[in-house]
Short mmCIF file of C-alpha atoms in Angstrom, two decimals:
data_model
loop_
_atom_site.label_atom_id
_atom_site.label_comp_id
_atom_site.label_asym_id
_atom_site.label_seq_id
_atom_site.Cartn_x
_atom_site.Cartn_y
_atom_site.Cartn_z
CA UNK A 1 60.50 70.39 97.86
CA UNK A 2 60.65 69.17 101.44
CA UNK A 3 62.41 65.94 102.20
CA UNK A 4 61.47 62.71 103.92
CA UNK A 5 63.63 61.17 106.56
CA UNK A 6 62.47 57.60 107.05
CA UNK A 7 64.16 56.38 110.19
CA UNK A 8 62.49 53.00 110.57
CA UNK A 9 59.73 50.84 109.15
CA UNK A 10 58.46 48.09 111.43
CA UNK A 11 56.68 45.14 109.86
CA UNK A 12 54.33 43.18 112.12
CA UNK A 13 53.12 39.82 110.88
CA UNK A 14 49.50 39.63 111.97
CA UNK A 15 47.07 37.05 110.69
CA UNK A 16 44.18 38.49 108.72
CA UNK A 17 41.05 36.43 109.16
CA UNK A 18 37.94 38.31 108.14
CA UNK A 19 37.85 42.04 108.65
CA UNK A 20 40.56 41.54 111.24
CA UNK A 21 41.74 38.62 113.27
CA UNK A 22 39.07 35.96 113.67
CA UNK A 23 36.34 37.83 111.84
CA UNK A 24 34.39 35.41 109.66
CA UNK A 25 30.94 35.11 108.19
CA UNK A 26 29.07 31.81 108.22
CA UNK A 27 26.30 30.59 105.96
CA UNK A 28 24.52 27.70 107.67
CA UNK A 29 21.76 25.54 106.21
CA UNK A 30 19.18 24.06 108.49
CA UNK A 31 17.63 20.64 108.18
CA UNK A 32 15.19 21.60 105.38
CA UNK A 33 17.73 22.83 103.90
CA UNK A 34 17.19 26.60 104.14
CA UNK A 35 20.17 28.91 103.80
CA UNK A 36 20.78 31.02 106.86
CA UNK A 37 23.45 33.62 107.43
CA UNK A 38 25.40 34.24 110.57
CA UNK A 39 28.47 36.28 111.44
CA UNK A 40 31.10 35.61 114.07
CA UNK A 41 33.46 38.51 114.58
CA UNK A 42 36.16 38.17 117.19
CA UNK A 43 38.12 41.44 117.12
CA UNK A 44 37.79 44.88 115.54
CA UNK A 45 38.75 45.31 111.94
CA UNK A 46 35.22 53.17 108.34
CA UNK A 47 37.40 56.98 108.28
CA UNK A 48 36.28 54.25 110.89
CA UNK A 49 36.97 50.56 110.40
CA UNK A 50 34.37 48.07 109.31
CA UNK A 51 34.39 46.05 112.50
CA UNK A 52 32.44 43.61 114.64
CA UNK A 53 30.11 46.35 115.83
CA UNK A 54 29.68 48.50 112.73
CA UNK A 55 28.88 45.55 110.46
CA UNK A 56 25.80 44.98 112.66
CA UNK A 57 24.54 48.52 112.06
CA UNK A 58 21.31 48.79 110.09
CA UNK A 59 22.28 49.07 106.40
CA UNK A 60 18.95 50.81 105.67
CA UNK A 61 19.88 53.70 108.03
CA UNK A 62 21.23 56.58 105.94
CA UNK A 63 23.81 57.38 108.62
CA UNK A 64 25.00 53.82 109.27
CA UNK A 65 27.33 51.58 107.31
CA UNK A 66 26.42 48.04 108.26
CA UNK A 67 25.39 44.75 106.74
CA UNK A 68 26.95 42.97 103.82
CA UNK A 69 26.04 42.06 100.26
CA UNK A 70 26.28 38.64 98.60
CA UNK A 71 26.55 37.52 94.99
CA UNK A 72 25.60 33.87 94.54
CA UNK A 73 26.44 31.67 91.53
CA UNK A 74 24.76 28.34 90.85
CA UNK A 75 27.13 26.12 88.82
CA UNK A 76 25.30 22.77 88.96
CA UNK A 77 27.70 19.83 88.98
CA UNK A 78 30.63 21.97 87.76
CA UNK A 79 33.23 23.60 89.97
CA UNK A 80 33.59 27.37 90.03
CA UNK A 81 36.79 27.21 87.99
CA UNK A 82 35.07 25.10 85.34
CA UNK A 83 31.94 27.25 85.16
CA UNK A 84 32.93 30.83 86.07
CA UNK A 85 33.58 32.05 82.53
CA UNK A 86 29.94 31.43 81.61
CA UNK A 87 28.17 31.90 84.97
CA UNK A 88 26.44 35.07 86.23
CA UNK A 89 25.11 35.82 89.75
CA UNK A 90 21.57 34.69 88.99
CA UNK A 91 21.17 32.85 92.28
CA UNK A 92 21.84 35.96 94.40
CA UNK A 93 22.61 39.47 93.21
CA UNK A 94 23.63 42.06 95.80
CA UNK A 95 21.61 40.22 98.43
CA UNK A 96 21.43 42.37 101.57
CA UNK A 97 22.12 40.59 104.85
CA UNK A 98 21.50 42.52 108.06
CA UNK A 99 21.62 41.96 111.79
CA UNK A 100 18.40 41.46 113.78
CA UNK A 101 18.95 41.70 117.51
CA UNK A 102 15.56 40.18 118.31
CA UNK A 103 16.38 36.77 116.85
CA UNK A 104 17.51 33.73 118.83
CA UNK A 105 15.96 34.79 122.13
CA UNK A 106 17.26 38.34 121.70
CA UNK A 107 20.87 37.23 121.28
CA UNK A 108 20.64 38.32 117.67
CA UNK A 109 21.20 36.80 114.26
CA UNK A 110 21.57 37.62 110.58
CA UNK A 111 18.55 37.79 108.31
CA UNK A 112 17.73 38.35 104.66
CA UNK A 113 14.82 37.99 102.27
CA UNK A 114 13.65 36.27 100.21
CA UNK A 115 14.94 33.08 101.81
CA UNK A 116 17.06 30.81 99.59
CA UNK A 117 17.37 27.01 99.73
CA UNK A 118 20.13 24.57 98.91
CA UNK A 119 19.70 22.54 95.70
CA UNK A 120 18.12 19.10 96.08
CA UNK A 121 20.96 17.43 94.18
CA UNK A 122 23.69 16.97 96.76
CA UNK A 123 26.40 17.39 94.11
CA UNK A 124 25.14 20.76 92.85
CA UNK A 125 27.37 23.64 93.85
CA UNK A 126 26.93 27.31 94.73
CA UNK A 127 29.74 29.83 94.95
CA UNK A 128 29.42 33.01 96.99
CA UNK A 129 31.21 36.38 96.89
CA UNK A 130 30.55 38.94 99.63
CA UNK A 131 31.45 42.54 100.41
CA UNK A 132 30.85 44.98 103.26
CA UNK A 133 29.50 47.46 104.08
CA UNK A 134 26.31 46.94 102.07
CA UNK A 135 25.30 49.32 99.28
CA UNK A 136 21.61 49.34 98.28
CA UNK A 137 22.15 51.60 95.23
CA UNK A 138 24.44 49.03 93.67
CA UNK A 139 24.56 50.69 90.24
CA UNK A 140 25.43 54.19 91.50
CA UNK A 141 27.02 53.73 94.94
CA UNK A 142 25.22 56.78 96.35
CA UNK A 143 25.85 55.90 99.99
CA UNK A 144 29.18 54.07 100.22
CA UNK A 145 30.83 54.76 96.87
CA UNK A 146 30.61 51.02 96.09
CA UNK A 147 29.05 49.92 92.80
CA UNK A 148 28.86 46.26 91.81
CA UNK A 149 28.40 44.50 88.48
CA UNK A 150 24.92 43.66 87.23
CA UNK A 151 23.26 40.25 87.43
CA UNK A 152 24.26 39.32 83.87
CA UNK A 153 28.02 39.80 84.31
CA UNK A 154 29.82 36.48 84.09
CA UNK A 155 32.84 35.49 86.15
CA UNK A 156 34.16 36.86 89.43
CA UNK A 157 32.07 39.93 90.31
CA UNK A 158 33.76 43.31 90.21
CA UNK A 159 33.37 46.34 92.45
CA UNK A 160 33.99 49.93 91.39
CA UNK A 161 34.98 52.00 94.39
CA UNK A 162 34.89 55.79 94.71
CA UNK A 163 36.34 57.65 97.67
CA UNK A 164 34.24 60.05 99.69
CA UNK A 165 35.26 63.70 99.44
CA UNK A 166 34.51 67.10 100.90
CA UNK A 167 32.48 67.08 104.11
CA UNK A 168 31.68 63.40 103.48
CA UNK A 169 35.35 62.42 103.74
CA UNK A 170 35.19 61.37 107.43
CA UNK A 171 32.53 58.83 106.39
CA UNK A 172 34.89 57.07 103.99
CA UNK A 173 34.38 53.34 103.71
CA UNK A 174 36.62 50.47 104.76
CA UNK A 175 35.78 48.03 101.93
CA UNK A 176 36.21 44.33 102.73
CA UNK A 177 35.53 41.29 100.53
CA UNK A 178 35.29 37.52 100.87
CA UNK A 179 34.52 34.43 98.81
CA UNK A 180 33.41 30.85 99.40
CA UNK A 181 33.31 28.66 96.30
CA UNK A 182 31.96 25.21 95.42
CA UNK A 183 29.66 24.93 98.40
CA UNK A 184 27.08 22.15 98.68
CA UNK A 185 24.57 21.24 101.33
CA UNK A 186 26.63 18.25 102.42
CA UNK A 187 29.94 20.09 102.77
CA UNK A 188 28.33 23.12 104.39
CA UNK A 189 26.22 21.64 107.17
CA UNK A 190 28.62 23.17 109.68
CA UNK A 191 28.46 26.54 107.94
CA UNK A 192 29.95 28.24 104.94
CA UNK A 193 32.78 30.47 106.10
CA UNK A 194 33.75 33.81 104.60
CA UNK A 195 37.20 35.10 105.52
CA UNK A 196 36.83 38.82 104.88
CA UNK A 197 39.92 40.71 103.78
CA UNK A 198 40.64 44.40 103.51
CA UNK A 199 41.03 45.79 100.00
CA UNK A 200 42.39 49.24 100.90
CA UNK A 201 45.39 50.78 102.63
CA UNK A 202 44.76 52.43 106.00
CA UNK A 203 46.67 55.56 106.99
CA UNK A 204 46.92 57.73 110.07
CA UNK A 205 49.09 60.76 110.85
CA UNK A 206 50.49 62.23 114.03
CA UNK A 207 52.79 65.19 114.51
CA UNK A 208 55.39 66.44 116.95
CA UNK A 209 57.97 69.20 117.26
CA UNK A 210 61.50 68.26 116.29
CA UNK A 211 64.64 68.32 118.39
CA UNK A 212 65.34 71.52 120.22
CA UNK A 213 63.95 73.63 123.05
CA UNK A 214 60.46 74.91 122.33
CA UNK A 215 59.40 76.01 125.81
CA UNK A 216 57.75 79.11 124.35
CA UNK A 217 55.42 76.89 122.33
CA UNK A 218 53.57 75.78 125.43
CA UNK A 219 50.06 76.32 124.09
CA UNK A 220 49.66 79.70 125.79
CA UNK A 221 52.63 81.78 124.68
CA UNK A 222 52.63 80.07 121.31
CA UNK A 223 52.07 76.85 119.40
CA UNK A 224 52.04 75.35 115.92
CA UNK A 225 48.62 75.08 114.27
CA UNK A 226 48.20 72.59 111.39
CA UNK A 227 45.31 74.14 109.46
CA UNK A 228 45.26 72.45 106.04
CA UNK A 229 46.11 69.03 104.62
CA UNK A 230 45.79 67.70 101.08
CA UNK A 231 47.05 65.17 98.54
CA UNK A 232 48.81 66.86 95.63
CA UNK A 233 47.03 66.49 92.28
CA UNK A 234 48.55 65.62 88.92
CA UNK A 235 48.02 69.10 87.42
CA UNK A 236 46.61 71.56 89.94
CA UNK A 237 47.32 74.83 88.17
CA UNK A 238 48.27 78.04 89.93
CA UNK A 239 45.04 79.11 91.63
CA UNK A 240 42.56 77.69 94.13
CA UNK A 241 39.92 77.61 91.38
CA UNK A 242 42.20 75.44 89.27
CA UNK A 243 42.86 73.14 92.21
CA UNK A 244 46.06 74.41 93.83
CA UNK A 245 45.59 74.22 97.60
CA UNK A 246 48.81 75.99 98.54
CA UNK A 247 48.01 79.23 100.37
CA UNK A 248 51.47 80.73 99.95
CA UNK A 249 52.90 79.44 96.66
CA UNK A 250 50.99 79.83 93.37
CA UNK A 251 53.80 77.94 91.64
CA UNK A 252 53.67 74.96 94.02
CA UNK A 253 54.57 71.87 92.04
CA UNK A 254 51.95 69.40 90.81
CA UNK A 255 52.64 65.66 90.91
CA UNK A 256 52.49 64.61 87.23
CA UNK A 257 53.31 61.01 88.17
CA UNK A 258 50.59 60.78 90.81
CA UNK A 259 49.20 57.34 91.62
CA UNK A 260 46.55 58.72 93.97
CA UNK A 261 43.28 57.19 92.82
CA UNK A 262 39.91 58.56 93.88
CA UNK A 263 38.25 55.74 91.92
CA UNK A 264 39.45 52.26 90.96
CA UNK A 265 37.96 48.88 90.13
CA UNK A 266 38.33 45.71 92.22
CA UNK A 267 38.32 42.91 89.65
CA UNK A 268 39.85 39.42 89.51
CA UNK A 269 40.76 39.75 93.21
CA UNK A 270 42.97 42.82 92.82
CA UNK A 271 42.76 46.50 91.88
CA UNK A 272 42.63 47.65 88.25
CA UNK A 273 43.79 51.10 87.20
CA UNK A 274 42.88 51.74 83.56
CA UNK A 275 42.41 55.52 83.15
CA UNK A 276 41.39 55.69 79.48
CA UNK A 277 38.14 55.16 77.60
CA UNK A 278 34.58 56.38 78.08
CA UNK A 279 34.23 54.53 81.41
CA UNK A 280 37.72 54.27 82.89
CA UNK A 281 38.44 51.77 85.64
CA UNK A 282 40.27 54.41 87.67
CA UNK A 283 40.55 58.19 88.12
CA UNK A 284 43.59 60.23 89.16
CA UNK A 285 42.48 63.77 90.07
CA UNK A 286 44.21 66.75 88.51
CA UNK A 287 43.24 69.02 91.42
CA UNK A 288 44.64 68.74 94.94
CA UNK A 289 42.45 66.53 97.11
CA UNK A 290 41.30 68.32 100.27
CA UNK A 291 41.87 66.37 103.51
CA UNK A 292 40.98 69.18 105.93
CA UNK A 293 37.62 67.56 106.83
CA UNK A 294 39.66 64.70 108.34
CA UNK A 295 41.57 66.94 110.76
CA UNK A 296 40.26 66.69 114.30
CA UNK A 297 38.28 69.67 115.56
CA UNK A 298 38.76 69.34 119.32
CA UNK A 299 41.42 72.11 119.36
CA UNK A 300 38.90 74.68 118.20
CA UNK A 301 39.89 77.80 116.28
CA UNK A 302 41.89 80.98 116.68
CA UNK A 303 41.66 84.52 115.29
CA UNK A 304 44.74 85.57 113.34
CA UNK A 305 45.51 89.26 112.99
CA UNK A 306 47.53 88.56 109.80
CA UNK A 307 45.80 85.69 107.97
CA UNK A 308 47.40 84.52 104.73
CA UNK A 309 45.52 84.80 101.45
CA UNK A 310 42.94 82.04 101.29
CA UNK A 311 42.57 81.83 105.06
CA UNK A 312 39.73 83.48 106.86
CA UNK A 313 40.58 85.50 109.92
CA UNK A 314 39.31 82.69 112.11
CA UNK A 315 41.04 79.37 111.37
CA UNK A 316 40.69 75.91 112.85
CA UNK A 317 43.40 73.32 113.13
CA UNK A 318 45.33 70.84 115.22
CA UNK A 319 47.46 72.32 117.98
CA UNK A 320 51.07 71.13 118.36
CA UNK A 321 52.97 72.22 121.48
CA UNK A 322 56.25 71.39 123.17
CA UNK A 323 54.50 68.50 124.90
CA UNK A 324 54.34 66.75 121.53
CA UNK A 325 58.06 66.06 121.72
CA UNK A 326 57.20 63.37 124.23
CA UNK A 327 53.73 62.43 123.01
CA UNK A 328 53.00 63.04 119.32
CA UNK A 329 49.56 64.49 118.54
CA UNK A 330 47.13 62.59 116.29
CA UNK A 331 45.85 64.71 113.39
CA UNK A 332 42.63 62.72 113.04
CA UNK A 333 39.88 62.00 115.57
CA UNK A 334 40.28 58.85 117.60
CA UNK A 335 39.78 55.65 115.56
CA UNK A 336 39.44 57.56 112.29
CA UNK A 337 41.66 56.82 109.32
CA UNK A 338 42.24 57.55 105.67
CA UNK A 339 41.39 54.58 103.47
CA UNK A 340 43.28 54.89 100.20
CA UNK A 341 43.21 52.71 97.11
CA UNK A 342 46.46 50.72 97.10
CA UNK A 343 49.14 51.40 94.50
CA UNK A 344 50.64 48.80 92.17
CA UNK A 345 48.17 46.12 93.21
CA UNK A 346 48.32 44.21 89.93
CA UNK A 347 47.78 40.68 91.18
CA UNK A 348 46.03 38.63 93.83
CA UNK A 349 49.23 38.58 95.94
CA UNK A 350 48.98 41.79 97.99
CA UNK A 351 52.63 41.56 99.08
CA UNK A 352 53.73 42.40 95.54
CA UNK A 353 51.93 45.76 95.58
CA UNK A 354 53.21 49.10 96.81
CA UNK A 355 54.12 52.56 95.56
CA UNK A 356 57.33 54.09 94.26
CA UNK A 357 58.78 57.23 95.83
CA UNK A 358 56.81 60.14 94.41
CA UNK A 359 53.60 58.27 93.67
CA UNK A 360 51.71 60.05 96.48
CA UNK A 361 52.48 63.50 97.93
CA UNK A 362 50.84 64.96 101.04
CA UNK A 363 50.76 68.72 101.54
CA UNK A 364 50.44 70.56 104.87
CA UNK A 365 49.88 74.20 105.78
CA UNK A 366 50.81 75.13 109.33
CA UNK A 367 51.04 78.37 111.27
CA UNK A 368 53.51 79.18 114.04
CA UNK A 369 51.45 81.49 116.20
CA UNK A 370 52.07 83.78 119.17
CA UNK A 371 49.63 86.07 120.99
CA UNK A 372 49.25 89.49 119.39
CA UNK A 373 49.99 91.94 122.21
CA UNK A 374 48.14 94.73 120.41
CA UNK A 375 44.91 92.80 119.77
CA UNK A 376 43.21 90.92 122.57
CA UNK A 377 42.52 87.22 121.86
CA UNK A 378 44.25 87.36 118.47
CA UNK A 379 47.43 85.75 117.22
CA UNK A 380 50.25 86.71 114.86
CA UNK A 381 50.99 83.80 112.53
CA UNK A 382 54.10 82.79 110.62
CA UNK A 383 52.77 80.76 107.69
CA UNK A 384 54.60 77.72 106.35
CA UNK A 385 53.95 74.73 104.13
CA UNK A 386 55.59 71.43 103.39
CA UNK A 387 55.05 68.54 100.99
CA UNK A 388 56.14 65.01 101.85
CA UNK A 389 56.31 61.89 99.72
CA UNK A 390 55.15 58.48 100.83
CA UNK A 391 58.10 56.03 101.03
CA UNK A 392 58.63 53.35 98.39
CA UNK A 393 56.83 50.08 98.98
CA UNK A 394 54.03 51.63 101.02
CA UNK A 395 50.32 51.79 100.16
CA UNK A 396 50.00 48.02 99.93
CA UNK A 397 46.63 46.34 100.17
CA UNK A 398 45.64 45.12 103.65
CA UNK A 399 48.40 47.19 105.32
CA UNK A 400 47.99 49.92 107.94
CA UNK A 401 50.45 52.81 108.10
CA UNK A 402 51.08 55.42 110.76
CA UNK A 403 53.27 58.39 109.88
CA UNK A 404 54.85 60.70 112.44
CA UNK A 405 55.46 64.18 111.07
CA UNK A 406 58.30 66.12 112.68
CA UNK A 407 57.88 69.87 112.51
CA UNK A 408 61.15 71.78 112.51
CA UNK A 409 59.65 75.25 112.28
CA UNK A 410 59.58 75.68 108.48
CA UNK A 411 59.96 72.02 107.59
CA UNK A 412 58.00 68.82 108.13
CA UNK A 413 59.78 65.51 107.66
CA UNK A 414 58.52 61.97 108.01
CA UNK A 415 60.73 60.69 110.79
CA UNK A 416 58.93 57.43 111.53
CA UNK A 417 56.85 55.08 109.45
CA UNK A 418 55.10 52.12 111.01
CA UNK A 419 53.75 49.31 108.86
CA UNK A 420 51.68 46.39 110.07
CA UNK A 421 49.40 43.71 108.75
CA UNK A 422 45.86 44.93 109.28
CA UNK A 423 44.63 43.77 112.64
CA UNK A 424 44.16 45.89 115.73
CA UNK A 425 46.26 49.07 115.54
CA UNK A 426 49.22 48.40 117.81
CA UNK A 427 49.74 51.91 119.14
CA UNK A 428 49.39 55.56 118.37
CA UNK A 429 52.97 56.27 119.47
CA UNK A 430 55.94 56.63 117.07
CA UNK A 431 58.08 53.61 116.22
CA UNK A 432 61.06 53.29 118.49
#
């Protein structure tokens, strides 16, 4: 088992307002009083973030992930706390709200149908719960992996979230939620405000060569090629068919204590992880979870004259050269991230969540390649693999993590771990 060397974890205290700093959604009644929806988003907050631009994408476009959904609860003269146990979202159920750039003299605005109106009794209250991006197939989550409770479910609405996988992985969703309770026409004339918050953990990886002189790994005479990446399953067997993604070790260890969830349920303002019963709240995969579709493709592919079992002769990957010692190389395309279900998120207070050492293992296959002098445009590869464990306390809700992998020929270690409250990513460079 490869080791982790955590040199430093930097915690940045950034205010989360909406999907990132200053991102809020407003519900404004007009004089009649008709309910209207508007969104003000100040700074960026799917793998690309749900942000000020993407939330305005057309939610009816199969290739876009915009808009937001609302659940509305009419509680009459009672407060939400008094009425929630016996109140269902009969006022609004998965109401789609989308951006229309032609409104307001082409400055744009939010629209939905059918239009709703505030109650005539000024003391009657409505409570709202919102999520983004919007999912039209609310009972199956075909597009985003988000399913919501039906219109008869009483209490705070729940969301069941399933990660994208395979070739769909780069389209994984940054799920955000918000609530605004006990709203009336009188106390909402200036707008009902939703402060969206992230529900997932955001992760990025970069890599560099370790200490030493690697002048021969200049990208021409040789380089390191990271070709595979995965999350180790709880019981992946000994073959690829069984779920073992190692290309060089049939006996590679599974992670029987895995807390990597491909599905979990957001309920009562935190994640729920029940894995038993006919319809479990959460799923921990037995097989290794393939992350190769997330690796950037700008470095192209090479032809290896001695490919390892499981590799084709032509392999793609991320190129790491001696220049990475000064500037680590991102493994994912620009502005793309892994969004993972947080670990240990058992209450509304996100600061009390986080994993233990060993809860999540990442596996990497990398080749140290040099030109094959006997075969033009081919390379001889030395194949290596490493598994690293995420440090304790990581994978908290609303946190973003950047890991720098240090490749010392046959070993990868996590040398730097950067943690920050989820606003704008501070930098792609390693923590000093």
